[in-house]
CSV table of N, CA and C in Angstrom, one decimal:
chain,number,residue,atom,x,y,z
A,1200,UNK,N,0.8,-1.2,0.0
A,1200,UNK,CA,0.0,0.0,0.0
A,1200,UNK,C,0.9,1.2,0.0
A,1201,UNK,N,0.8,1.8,-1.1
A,1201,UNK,CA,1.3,3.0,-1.3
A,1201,UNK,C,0.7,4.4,-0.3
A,1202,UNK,N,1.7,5.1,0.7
A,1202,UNK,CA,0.4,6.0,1.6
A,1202,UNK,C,1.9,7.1,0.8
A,1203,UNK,N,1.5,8.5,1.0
A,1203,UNK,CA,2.0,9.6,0.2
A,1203,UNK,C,1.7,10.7,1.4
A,1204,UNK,N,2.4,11.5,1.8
A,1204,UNK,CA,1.8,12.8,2.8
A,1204,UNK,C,2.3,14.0,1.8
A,1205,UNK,N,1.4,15.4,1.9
A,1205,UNK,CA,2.1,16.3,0.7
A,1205,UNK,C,1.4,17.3,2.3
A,1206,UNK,N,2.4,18.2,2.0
A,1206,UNK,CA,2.3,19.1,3.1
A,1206,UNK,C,2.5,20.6,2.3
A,1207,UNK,N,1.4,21.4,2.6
A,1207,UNK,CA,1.7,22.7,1.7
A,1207,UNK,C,1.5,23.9,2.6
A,1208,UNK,N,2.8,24.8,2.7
A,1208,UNK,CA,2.5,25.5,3.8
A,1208,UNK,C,1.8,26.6,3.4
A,1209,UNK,N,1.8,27.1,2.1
A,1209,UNK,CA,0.8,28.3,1.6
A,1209,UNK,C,0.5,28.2,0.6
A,1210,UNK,N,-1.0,28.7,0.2
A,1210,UNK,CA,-1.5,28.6,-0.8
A,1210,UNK,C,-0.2,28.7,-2.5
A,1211,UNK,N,-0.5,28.7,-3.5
A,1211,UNK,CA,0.1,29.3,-4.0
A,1211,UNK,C,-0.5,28.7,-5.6
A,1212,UNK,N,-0.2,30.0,-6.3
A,1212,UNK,CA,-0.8,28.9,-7.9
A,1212,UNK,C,-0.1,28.2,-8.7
A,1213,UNK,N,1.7,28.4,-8.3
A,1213,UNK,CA,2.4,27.5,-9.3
A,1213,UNK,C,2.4,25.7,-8.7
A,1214,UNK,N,1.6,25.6,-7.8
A,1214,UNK,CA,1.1,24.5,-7.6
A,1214,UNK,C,2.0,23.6,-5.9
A,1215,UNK,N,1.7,22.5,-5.7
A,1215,UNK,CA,2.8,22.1,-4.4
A,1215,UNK,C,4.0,22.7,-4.4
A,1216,UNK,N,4.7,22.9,-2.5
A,1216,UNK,CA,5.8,22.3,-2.7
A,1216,UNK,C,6.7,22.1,-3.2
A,1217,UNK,N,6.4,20.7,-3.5
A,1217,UNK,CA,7.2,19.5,-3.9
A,1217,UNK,C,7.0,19.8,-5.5
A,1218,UNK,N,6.0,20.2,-6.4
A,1218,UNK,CA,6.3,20.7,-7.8
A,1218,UNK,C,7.4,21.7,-7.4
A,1219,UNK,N,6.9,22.9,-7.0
A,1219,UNK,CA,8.0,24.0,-7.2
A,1219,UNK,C,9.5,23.7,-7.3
A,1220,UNK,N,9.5,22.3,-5.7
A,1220,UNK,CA,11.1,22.0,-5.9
A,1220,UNK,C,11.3,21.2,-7.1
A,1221,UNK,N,10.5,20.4,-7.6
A,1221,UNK,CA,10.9,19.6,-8.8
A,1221,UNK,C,11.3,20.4,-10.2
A,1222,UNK,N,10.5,22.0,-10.1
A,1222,UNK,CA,10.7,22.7,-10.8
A,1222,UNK,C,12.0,23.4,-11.1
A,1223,UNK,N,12.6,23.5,-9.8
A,1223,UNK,CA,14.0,24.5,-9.9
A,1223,UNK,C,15.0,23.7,-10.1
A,1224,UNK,N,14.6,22.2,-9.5
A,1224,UNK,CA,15.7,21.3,-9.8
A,1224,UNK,C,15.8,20.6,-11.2
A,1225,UNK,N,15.2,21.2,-12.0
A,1225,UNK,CA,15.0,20.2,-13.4
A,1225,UNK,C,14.1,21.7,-14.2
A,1226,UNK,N,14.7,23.1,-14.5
A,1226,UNK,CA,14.0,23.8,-15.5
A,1226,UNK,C,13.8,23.1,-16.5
A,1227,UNK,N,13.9,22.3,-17.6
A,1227,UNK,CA,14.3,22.2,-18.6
A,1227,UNK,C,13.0,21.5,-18.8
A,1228,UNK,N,12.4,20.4,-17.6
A,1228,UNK,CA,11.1,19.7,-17.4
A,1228,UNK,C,10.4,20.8,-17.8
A,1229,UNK,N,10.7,21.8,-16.8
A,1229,UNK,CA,9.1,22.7,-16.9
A,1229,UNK,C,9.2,23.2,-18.2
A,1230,UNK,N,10.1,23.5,-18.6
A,1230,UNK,CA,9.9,24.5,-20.2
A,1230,UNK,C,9.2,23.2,-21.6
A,1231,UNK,N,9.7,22.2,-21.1
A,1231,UNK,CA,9.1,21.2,-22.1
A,1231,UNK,C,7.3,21.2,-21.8
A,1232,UNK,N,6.6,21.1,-20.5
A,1232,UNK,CA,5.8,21.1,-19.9
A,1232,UNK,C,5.2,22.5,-20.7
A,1233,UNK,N,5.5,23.5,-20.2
A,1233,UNK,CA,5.1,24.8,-21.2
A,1233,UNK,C,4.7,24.6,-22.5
A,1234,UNK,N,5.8,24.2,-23.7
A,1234,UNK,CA,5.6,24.0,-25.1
A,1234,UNK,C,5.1,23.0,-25.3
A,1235,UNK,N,4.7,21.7,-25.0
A,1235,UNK,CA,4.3,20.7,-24.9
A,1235,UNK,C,2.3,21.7,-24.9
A,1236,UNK,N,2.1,22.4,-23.8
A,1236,UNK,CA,0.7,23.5,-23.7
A,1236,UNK,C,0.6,24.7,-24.8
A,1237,UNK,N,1.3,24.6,-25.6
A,1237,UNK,CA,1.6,25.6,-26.6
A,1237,UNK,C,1.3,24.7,-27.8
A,1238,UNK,N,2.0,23.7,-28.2
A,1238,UNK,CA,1.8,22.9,-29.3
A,1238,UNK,C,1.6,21.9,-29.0
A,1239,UNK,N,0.0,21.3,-29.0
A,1239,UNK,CA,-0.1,20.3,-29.1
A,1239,UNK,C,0.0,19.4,-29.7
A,1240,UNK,N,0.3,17.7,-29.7
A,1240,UNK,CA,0.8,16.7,-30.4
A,1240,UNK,C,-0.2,17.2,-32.3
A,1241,UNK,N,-1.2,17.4,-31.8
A,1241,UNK,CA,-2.1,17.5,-33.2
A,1241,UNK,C,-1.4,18.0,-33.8
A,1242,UNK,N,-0.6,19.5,-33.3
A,1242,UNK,CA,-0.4,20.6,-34.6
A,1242,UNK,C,0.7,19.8,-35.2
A,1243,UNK,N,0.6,18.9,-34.9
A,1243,UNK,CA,2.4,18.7,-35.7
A,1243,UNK,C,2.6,18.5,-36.9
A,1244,UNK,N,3.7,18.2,-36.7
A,1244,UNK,CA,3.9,18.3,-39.0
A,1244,UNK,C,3.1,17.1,-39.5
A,1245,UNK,N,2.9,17.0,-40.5
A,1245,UNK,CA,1.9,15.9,-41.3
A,1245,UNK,C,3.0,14.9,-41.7
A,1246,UNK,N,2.8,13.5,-41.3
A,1246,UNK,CA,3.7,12.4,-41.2
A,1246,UNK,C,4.3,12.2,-43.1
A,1247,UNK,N,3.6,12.6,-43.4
A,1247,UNK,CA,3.7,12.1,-45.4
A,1247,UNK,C,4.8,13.4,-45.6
A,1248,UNK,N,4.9,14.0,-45.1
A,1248,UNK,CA,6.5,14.7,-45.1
A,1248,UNK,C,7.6,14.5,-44.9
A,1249,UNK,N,7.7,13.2,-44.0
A,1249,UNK,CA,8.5,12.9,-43.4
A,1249,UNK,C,9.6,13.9,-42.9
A,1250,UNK,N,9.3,14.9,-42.3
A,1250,UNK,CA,10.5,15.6,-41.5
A,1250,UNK,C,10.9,15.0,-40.4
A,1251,UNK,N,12.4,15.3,-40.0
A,1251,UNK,CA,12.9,14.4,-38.9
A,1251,UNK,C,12.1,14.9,-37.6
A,1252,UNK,N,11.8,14.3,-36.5
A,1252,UNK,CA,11.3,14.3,-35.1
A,1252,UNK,C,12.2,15.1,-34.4
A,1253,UNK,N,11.9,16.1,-33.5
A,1253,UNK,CA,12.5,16.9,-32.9
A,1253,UNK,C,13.3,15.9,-31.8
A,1254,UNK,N,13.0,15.3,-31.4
A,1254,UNK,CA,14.1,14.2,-30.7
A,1254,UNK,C,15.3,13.8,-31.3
A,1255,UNK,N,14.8,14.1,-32.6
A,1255,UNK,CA,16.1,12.9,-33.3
A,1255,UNK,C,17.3,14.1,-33.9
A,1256,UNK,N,16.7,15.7,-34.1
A,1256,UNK,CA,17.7,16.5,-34.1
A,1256,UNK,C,18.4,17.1,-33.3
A,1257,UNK,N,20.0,17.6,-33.3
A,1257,UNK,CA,21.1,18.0,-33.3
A,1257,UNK,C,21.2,19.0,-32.2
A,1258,UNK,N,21.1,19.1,-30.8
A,1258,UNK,CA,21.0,20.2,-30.3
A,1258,UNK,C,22.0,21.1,-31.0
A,1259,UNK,N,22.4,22.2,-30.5
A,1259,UNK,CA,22.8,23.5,-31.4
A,1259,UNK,C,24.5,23.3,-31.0
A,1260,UNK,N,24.7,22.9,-30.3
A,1260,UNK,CA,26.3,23.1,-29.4
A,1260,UNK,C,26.8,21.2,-29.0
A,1261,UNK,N,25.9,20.8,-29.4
A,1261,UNK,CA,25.9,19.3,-29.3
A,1261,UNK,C,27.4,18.5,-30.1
A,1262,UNK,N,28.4,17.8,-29.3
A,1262,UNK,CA,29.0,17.3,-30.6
A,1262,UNK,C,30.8,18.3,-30.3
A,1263,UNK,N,30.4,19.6,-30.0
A,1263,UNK,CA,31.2,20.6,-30.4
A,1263,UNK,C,32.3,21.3,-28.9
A,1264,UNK,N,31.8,20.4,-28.2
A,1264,UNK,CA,32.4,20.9,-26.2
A,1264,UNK,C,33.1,19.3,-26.6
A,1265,UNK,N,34.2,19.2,-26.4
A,1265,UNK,CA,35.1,18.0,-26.0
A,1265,UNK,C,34.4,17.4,-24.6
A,1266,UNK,N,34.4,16.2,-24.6
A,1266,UNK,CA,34.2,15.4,-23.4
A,1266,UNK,C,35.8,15.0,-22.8
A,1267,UNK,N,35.6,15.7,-21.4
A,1267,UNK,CA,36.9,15.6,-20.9
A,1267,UNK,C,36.8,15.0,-19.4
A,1268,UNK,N,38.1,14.1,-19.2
A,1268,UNK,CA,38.5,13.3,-17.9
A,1268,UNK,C,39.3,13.7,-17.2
A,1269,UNK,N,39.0,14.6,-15.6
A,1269,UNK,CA,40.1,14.9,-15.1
A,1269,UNK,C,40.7,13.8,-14.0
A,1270,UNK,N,41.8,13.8,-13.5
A,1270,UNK,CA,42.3,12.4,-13.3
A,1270,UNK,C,43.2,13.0,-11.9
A,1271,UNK,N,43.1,13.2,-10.7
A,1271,UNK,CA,44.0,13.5,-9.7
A,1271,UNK,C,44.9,12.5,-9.1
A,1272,UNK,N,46.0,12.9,-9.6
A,1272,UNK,CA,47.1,11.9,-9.2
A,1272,UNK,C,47.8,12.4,-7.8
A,1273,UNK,N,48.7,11.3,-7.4
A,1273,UNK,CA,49.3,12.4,-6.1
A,1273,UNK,C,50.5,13.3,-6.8
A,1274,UNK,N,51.3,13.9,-7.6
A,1274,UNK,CA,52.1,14.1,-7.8
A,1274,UNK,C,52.0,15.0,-9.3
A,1275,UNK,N,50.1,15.1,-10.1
A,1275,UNK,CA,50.1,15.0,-11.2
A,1275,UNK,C,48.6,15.1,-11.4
A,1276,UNK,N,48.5,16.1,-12.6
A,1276,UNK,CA,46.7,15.6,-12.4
A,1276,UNK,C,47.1,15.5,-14.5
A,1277,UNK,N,46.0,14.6,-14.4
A,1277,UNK,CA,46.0,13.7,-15.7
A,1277,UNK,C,44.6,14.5,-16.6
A,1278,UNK,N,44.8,14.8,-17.7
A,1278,UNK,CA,43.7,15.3,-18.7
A,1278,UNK,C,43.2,15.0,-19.6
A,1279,UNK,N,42.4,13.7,-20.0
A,1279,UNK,CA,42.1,13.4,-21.2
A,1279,UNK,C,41.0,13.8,-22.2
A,1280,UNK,N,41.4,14.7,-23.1
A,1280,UNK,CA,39.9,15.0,-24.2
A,1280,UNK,C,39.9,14.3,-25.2
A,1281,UNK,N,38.8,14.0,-25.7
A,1281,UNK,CA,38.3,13.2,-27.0
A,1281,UNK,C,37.8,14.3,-28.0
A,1282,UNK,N,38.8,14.4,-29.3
A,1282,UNK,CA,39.1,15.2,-30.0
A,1282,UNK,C,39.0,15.1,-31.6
A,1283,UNK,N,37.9,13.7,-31.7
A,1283,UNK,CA,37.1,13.8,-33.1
A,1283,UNK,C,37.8,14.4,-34.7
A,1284,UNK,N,38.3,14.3,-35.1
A,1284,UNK,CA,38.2,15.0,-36.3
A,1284,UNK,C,38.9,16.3,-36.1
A,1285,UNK,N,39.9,16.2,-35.3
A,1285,UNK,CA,40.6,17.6,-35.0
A,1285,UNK,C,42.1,17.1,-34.9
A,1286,UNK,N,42.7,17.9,-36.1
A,1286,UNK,CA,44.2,17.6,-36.2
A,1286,UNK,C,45.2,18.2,-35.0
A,1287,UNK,N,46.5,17.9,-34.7
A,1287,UNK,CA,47.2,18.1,-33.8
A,1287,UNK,C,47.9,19.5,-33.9
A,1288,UNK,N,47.6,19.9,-35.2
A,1288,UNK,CA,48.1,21.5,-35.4
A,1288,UNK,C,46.9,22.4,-35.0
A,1289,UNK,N,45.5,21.8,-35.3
A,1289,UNK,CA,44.5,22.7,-34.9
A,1289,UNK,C,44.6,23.3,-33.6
A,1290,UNK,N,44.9,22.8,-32.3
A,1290,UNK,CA,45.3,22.6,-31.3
A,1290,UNK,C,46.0,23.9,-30.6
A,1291,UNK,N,44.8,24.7,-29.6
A,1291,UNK,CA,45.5,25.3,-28.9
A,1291,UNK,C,45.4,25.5,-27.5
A,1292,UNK,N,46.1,25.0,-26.6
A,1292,UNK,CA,46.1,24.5,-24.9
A,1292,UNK,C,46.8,25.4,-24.5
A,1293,UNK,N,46.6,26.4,-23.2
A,1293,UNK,CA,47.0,27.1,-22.9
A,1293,UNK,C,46.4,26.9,-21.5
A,1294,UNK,N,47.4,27.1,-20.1
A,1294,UNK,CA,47.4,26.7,-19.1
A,1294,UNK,C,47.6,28.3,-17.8
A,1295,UNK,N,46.5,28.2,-16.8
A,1295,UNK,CA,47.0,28.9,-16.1
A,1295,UNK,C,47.6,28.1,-14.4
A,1296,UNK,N,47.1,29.1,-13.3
A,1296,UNK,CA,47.6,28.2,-12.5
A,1296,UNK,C,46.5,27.0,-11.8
A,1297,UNK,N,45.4,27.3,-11.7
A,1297,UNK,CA,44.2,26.0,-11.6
A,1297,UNK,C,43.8,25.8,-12.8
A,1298,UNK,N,44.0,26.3,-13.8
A,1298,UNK,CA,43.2,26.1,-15.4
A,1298,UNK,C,43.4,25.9,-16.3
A,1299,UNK,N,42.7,25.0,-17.2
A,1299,UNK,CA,42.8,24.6,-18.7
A,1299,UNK,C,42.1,25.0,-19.7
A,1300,UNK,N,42.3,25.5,-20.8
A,1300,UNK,CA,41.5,26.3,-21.9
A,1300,UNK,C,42.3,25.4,-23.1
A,1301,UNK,N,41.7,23.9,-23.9
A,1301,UNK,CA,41.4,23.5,-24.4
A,1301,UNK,C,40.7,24.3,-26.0
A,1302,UNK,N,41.2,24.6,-26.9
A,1302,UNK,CA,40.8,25.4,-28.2
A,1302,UNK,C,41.2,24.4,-29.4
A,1303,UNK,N,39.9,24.5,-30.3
A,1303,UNK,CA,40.5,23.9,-31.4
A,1303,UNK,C,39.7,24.8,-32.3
A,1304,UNK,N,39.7,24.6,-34.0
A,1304,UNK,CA,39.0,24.9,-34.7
A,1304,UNK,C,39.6,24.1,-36.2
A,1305,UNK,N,37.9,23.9,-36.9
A,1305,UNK,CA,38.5,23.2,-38.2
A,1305,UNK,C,38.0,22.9,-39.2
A,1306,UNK,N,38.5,22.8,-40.3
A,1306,UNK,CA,37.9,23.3,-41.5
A,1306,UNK,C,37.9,21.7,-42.5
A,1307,UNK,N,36.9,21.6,-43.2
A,1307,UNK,CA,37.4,20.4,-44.3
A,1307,UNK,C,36.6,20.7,-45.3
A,1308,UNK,N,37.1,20.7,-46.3
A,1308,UNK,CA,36.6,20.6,-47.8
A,1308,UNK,C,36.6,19.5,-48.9
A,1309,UNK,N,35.4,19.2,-49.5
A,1309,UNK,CA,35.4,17.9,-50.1
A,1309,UNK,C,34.7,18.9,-51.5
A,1310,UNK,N,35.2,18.1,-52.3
A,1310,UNK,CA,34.4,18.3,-53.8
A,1310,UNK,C,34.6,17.3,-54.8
A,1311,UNK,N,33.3,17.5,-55.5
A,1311,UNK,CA,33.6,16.2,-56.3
A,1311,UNK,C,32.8,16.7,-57.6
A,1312,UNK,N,33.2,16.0,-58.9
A,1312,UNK,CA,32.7,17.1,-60.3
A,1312,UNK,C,32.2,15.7,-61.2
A,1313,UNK,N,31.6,15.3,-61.6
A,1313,UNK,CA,31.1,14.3,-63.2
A,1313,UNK,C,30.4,15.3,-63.8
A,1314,UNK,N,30.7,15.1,-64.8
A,1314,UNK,CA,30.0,15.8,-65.7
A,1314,UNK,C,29.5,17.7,-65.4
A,1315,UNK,N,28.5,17.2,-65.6
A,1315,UNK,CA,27.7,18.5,-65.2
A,1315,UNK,C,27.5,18.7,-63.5
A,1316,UNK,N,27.8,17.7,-63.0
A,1316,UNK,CA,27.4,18.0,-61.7
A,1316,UNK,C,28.5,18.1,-60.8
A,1317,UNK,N,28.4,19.1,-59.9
A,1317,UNK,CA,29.5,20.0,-59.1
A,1317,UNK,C,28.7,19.8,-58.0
A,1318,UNK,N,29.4,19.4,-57.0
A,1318,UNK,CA,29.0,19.0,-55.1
A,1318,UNK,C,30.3,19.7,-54.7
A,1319,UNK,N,30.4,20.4,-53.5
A,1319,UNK,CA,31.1,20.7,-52.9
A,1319,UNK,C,30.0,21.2,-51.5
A,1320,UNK,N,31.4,20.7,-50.7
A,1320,UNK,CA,31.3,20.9,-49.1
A,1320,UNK,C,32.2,20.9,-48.3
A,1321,UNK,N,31.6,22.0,-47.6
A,1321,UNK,CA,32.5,22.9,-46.5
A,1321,UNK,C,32.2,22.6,-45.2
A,1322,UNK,N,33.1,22.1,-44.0
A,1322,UNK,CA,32.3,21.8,-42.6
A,1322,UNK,C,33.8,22.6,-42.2
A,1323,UNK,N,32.8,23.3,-40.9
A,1323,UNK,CA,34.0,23.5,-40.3
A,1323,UNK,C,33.7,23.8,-38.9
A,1324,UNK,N,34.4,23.7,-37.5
A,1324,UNK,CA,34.2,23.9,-36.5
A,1324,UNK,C,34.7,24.4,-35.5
A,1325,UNK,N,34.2,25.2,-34.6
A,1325,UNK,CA,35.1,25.6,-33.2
A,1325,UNK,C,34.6,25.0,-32.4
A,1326,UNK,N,35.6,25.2,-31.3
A,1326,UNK,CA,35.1,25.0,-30.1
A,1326,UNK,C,36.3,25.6,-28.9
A,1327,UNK,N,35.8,25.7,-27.6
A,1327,UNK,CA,36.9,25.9,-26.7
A,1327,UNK,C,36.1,26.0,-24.8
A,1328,UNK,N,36.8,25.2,-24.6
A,1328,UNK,CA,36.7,24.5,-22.8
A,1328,UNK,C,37.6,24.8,-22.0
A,1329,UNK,N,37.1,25.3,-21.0
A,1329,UNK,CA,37.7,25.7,-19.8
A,1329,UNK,C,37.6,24.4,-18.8
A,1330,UNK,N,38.8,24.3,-18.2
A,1330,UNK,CA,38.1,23.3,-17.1
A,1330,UNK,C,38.7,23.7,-16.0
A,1331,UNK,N,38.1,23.7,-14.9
A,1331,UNK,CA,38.8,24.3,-13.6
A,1331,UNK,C,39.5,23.1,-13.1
A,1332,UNK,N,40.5,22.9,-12.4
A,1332,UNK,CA,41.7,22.0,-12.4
A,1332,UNK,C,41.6,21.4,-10.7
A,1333,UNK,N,41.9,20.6,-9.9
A,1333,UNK,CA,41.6,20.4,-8.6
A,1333,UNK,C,42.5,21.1,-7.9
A,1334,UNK,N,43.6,21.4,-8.5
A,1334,UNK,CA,44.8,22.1,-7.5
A,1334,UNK,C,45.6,22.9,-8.5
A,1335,UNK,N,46.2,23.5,-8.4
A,1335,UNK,CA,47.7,24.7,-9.1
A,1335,UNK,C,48.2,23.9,-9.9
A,1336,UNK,N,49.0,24.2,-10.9
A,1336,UNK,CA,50.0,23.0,-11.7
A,1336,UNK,C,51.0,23.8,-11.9
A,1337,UNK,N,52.0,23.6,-12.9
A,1337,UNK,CA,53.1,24.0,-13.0
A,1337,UNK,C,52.9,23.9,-14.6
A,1338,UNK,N,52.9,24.9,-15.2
A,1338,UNK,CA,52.6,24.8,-16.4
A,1338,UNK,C,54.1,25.0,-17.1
A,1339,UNK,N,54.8,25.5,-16.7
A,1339,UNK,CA,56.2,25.1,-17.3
A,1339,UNK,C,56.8,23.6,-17.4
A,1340,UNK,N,56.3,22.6,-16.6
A,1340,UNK,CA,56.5,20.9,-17.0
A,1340,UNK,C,56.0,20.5,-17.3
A,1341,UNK,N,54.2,21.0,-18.2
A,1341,UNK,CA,53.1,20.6,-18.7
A,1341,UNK,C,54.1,19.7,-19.7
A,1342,UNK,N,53.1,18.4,-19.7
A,1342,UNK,CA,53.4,17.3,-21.1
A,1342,UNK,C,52.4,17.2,-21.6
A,1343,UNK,N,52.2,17.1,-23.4
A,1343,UNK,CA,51.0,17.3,-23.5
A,1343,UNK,C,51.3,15.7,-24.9
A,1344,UNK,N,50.2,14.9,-25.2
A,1344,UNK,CA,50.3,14.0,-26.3
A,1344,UNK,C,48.9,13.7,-27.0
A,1345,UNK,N,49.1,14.0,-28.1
A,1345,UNK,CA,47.7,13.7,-29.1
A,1345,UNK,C,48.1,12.1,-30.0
A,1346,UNK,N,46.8,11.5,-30.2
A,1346,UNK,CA,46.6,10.3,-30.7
A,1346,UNK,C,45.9,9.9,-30.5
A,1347,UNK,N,45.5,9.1,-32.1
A,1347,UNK,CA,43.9,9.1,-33.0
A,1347,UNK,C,42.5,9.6,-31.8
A,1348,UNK,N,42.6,10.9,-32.0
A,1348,UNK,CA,41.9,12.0,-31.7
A,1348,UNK,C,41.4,12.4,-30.0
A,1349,UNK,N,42.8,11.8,-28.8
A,1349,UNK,CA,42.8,11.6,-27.7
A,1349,UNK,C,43.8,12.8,-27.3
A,1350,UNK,N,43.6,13.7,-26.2
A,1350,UNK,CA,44.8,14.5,-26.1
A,1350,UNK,C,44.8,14.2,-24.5
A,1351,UNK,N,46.1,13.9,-24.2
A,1351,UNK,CA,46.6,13.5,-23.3
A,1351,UNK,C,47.1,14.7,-22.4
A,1352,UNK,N,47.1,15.2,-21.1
A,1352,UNK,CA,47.9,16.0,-20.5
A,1352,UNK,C,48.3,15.6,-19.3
A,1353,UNK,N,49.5,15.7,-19.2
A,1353,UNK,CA,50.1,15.7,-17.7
A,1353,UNK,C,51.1,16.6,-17.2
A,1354,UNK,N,50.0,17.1,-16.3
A,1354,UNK,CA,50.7,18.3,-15.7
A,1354,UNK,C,50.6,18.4,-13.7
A,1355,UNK,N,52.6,19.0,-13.6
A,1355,UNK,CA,52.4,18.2,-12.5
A,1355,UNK,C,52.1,18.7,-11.6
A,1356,UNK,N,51.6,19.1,-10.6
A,1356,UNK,CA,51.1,19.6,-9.7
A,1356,UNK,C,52.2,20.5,-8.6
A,1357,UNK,N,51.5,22.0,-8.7
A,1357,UNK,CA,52.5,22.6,-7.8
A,1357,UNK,C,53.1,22.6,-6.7
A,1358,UNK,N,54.2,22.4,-5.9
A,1358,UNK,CA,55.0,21.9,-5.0
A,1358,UNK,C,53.6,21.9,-3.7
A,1359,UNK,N,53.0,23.2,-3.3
A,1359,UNK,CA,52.4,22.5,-2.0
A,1359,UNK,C,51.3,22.0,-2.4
A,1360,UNK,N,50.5,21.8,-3.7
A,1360,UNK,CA,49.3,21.5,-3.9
A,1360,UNK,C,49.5,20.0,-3.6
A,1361,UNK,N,50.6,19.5,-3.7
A,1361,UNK,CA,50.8,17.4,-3.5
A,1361,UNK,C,50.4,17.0,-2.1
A,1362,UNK,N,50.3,15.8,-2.8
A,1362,UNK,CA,49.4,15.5,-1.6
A,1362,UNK,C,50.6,14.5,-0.5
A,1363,UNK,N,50.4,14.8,1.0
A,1363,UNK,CA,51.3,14.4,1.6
A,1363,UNK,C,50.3,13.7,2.7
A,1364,UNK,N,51.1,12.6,3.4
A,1364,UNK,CA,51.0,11.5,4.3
A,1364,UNK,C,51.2,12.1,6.0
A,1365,UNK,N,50.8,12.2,6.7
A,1365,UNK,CA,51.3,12.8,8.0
A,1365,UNK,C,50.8,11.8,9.1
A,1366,UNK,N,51.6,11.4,9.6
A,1366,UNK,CA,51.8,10.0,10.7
A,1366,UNK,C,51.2,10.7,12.4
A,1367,UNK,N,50.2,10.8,12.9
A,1367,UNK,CA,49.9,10.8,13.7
A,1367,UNK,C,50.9,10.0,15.0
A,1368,UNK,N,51.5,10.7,15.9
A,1368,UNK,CA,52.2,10.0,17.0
A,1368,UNK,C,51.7,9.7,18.2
């Protein structure tokens, strides 16, 4: 038996509570919740069109932020991004004393000609990530290594940022 208590200390119109908190904790629910009341399933595009499903498209920045692993060593904190389709000259890393700024940008052109028919295409992309770092580093012993499209960093951590052992007597 499912029992539920909802406790609401004042009236209010944007509904419980426990909505409100659901609300602040998850905007993105309620904005769907809004347009979802705006356009309903009916208005939608006519299936014999076949346009793609808003599910199935591209968000706008999707694809384009590296997915990165930070890695705290005692001695060393470790940085791995996954770097797609981005050559090792594209490549611009620049280090402060807790931070990493991760930059690339890139260009590719394809064309192809038979006959009368001319295709060409241009893709090209930026991007650039900040990541805040767990401790200070030493950016003058930064090591840095790219390969098939992984960028490696190891940078070692500033003399007091290491981590030390203290023996209780």
């Amino acid at each position: 038996m499912n029992t539920e208590t909802k406790v609401t200390t004042t009236p209010s119109r944007s509904g419980t509570l426990q909505n409100r908190q659901r609300a602040v904790l998850n905007p993105f629910e309620e904005m769907d919740r809004l347009f979802q009341g705006l356009f309903p399933r009916a208005w939608g595009l006519p299936a014999r069109w076949e346009w793609p499903a808003w599910a199935d498209m591209e968000m706008p920045f999707e694809g384009r932020v590296p997915k990165v692993d930070v890695v705290d060593r005692d001695a060393e904190i470790l940085v791995r991004a996954e770097l797609p389709g981005v050559n090792k000259d594209d490549l611009d890393i620049t280090l402060a004393e807790d931070t990493v700024t991760i930059k690339a940008s890139t260009q590719h052109e394809s064309k192809e000609e038979k006959g009368d028919y001319l295709r060409r295409e241009i893709t090209q992309g930026a991007f650039a990530r900040t990541i805040q770092l767990p401790a200070a580093v030493q950016g003058d012993e930064a090591r840095a290594s790219f390969k098939d499209g992984v960028l490696e960093l190891t940078l070692p951590k500033a003399a007091p940022a290491r981590r030390h052992s203290v023996k209780v007597e």
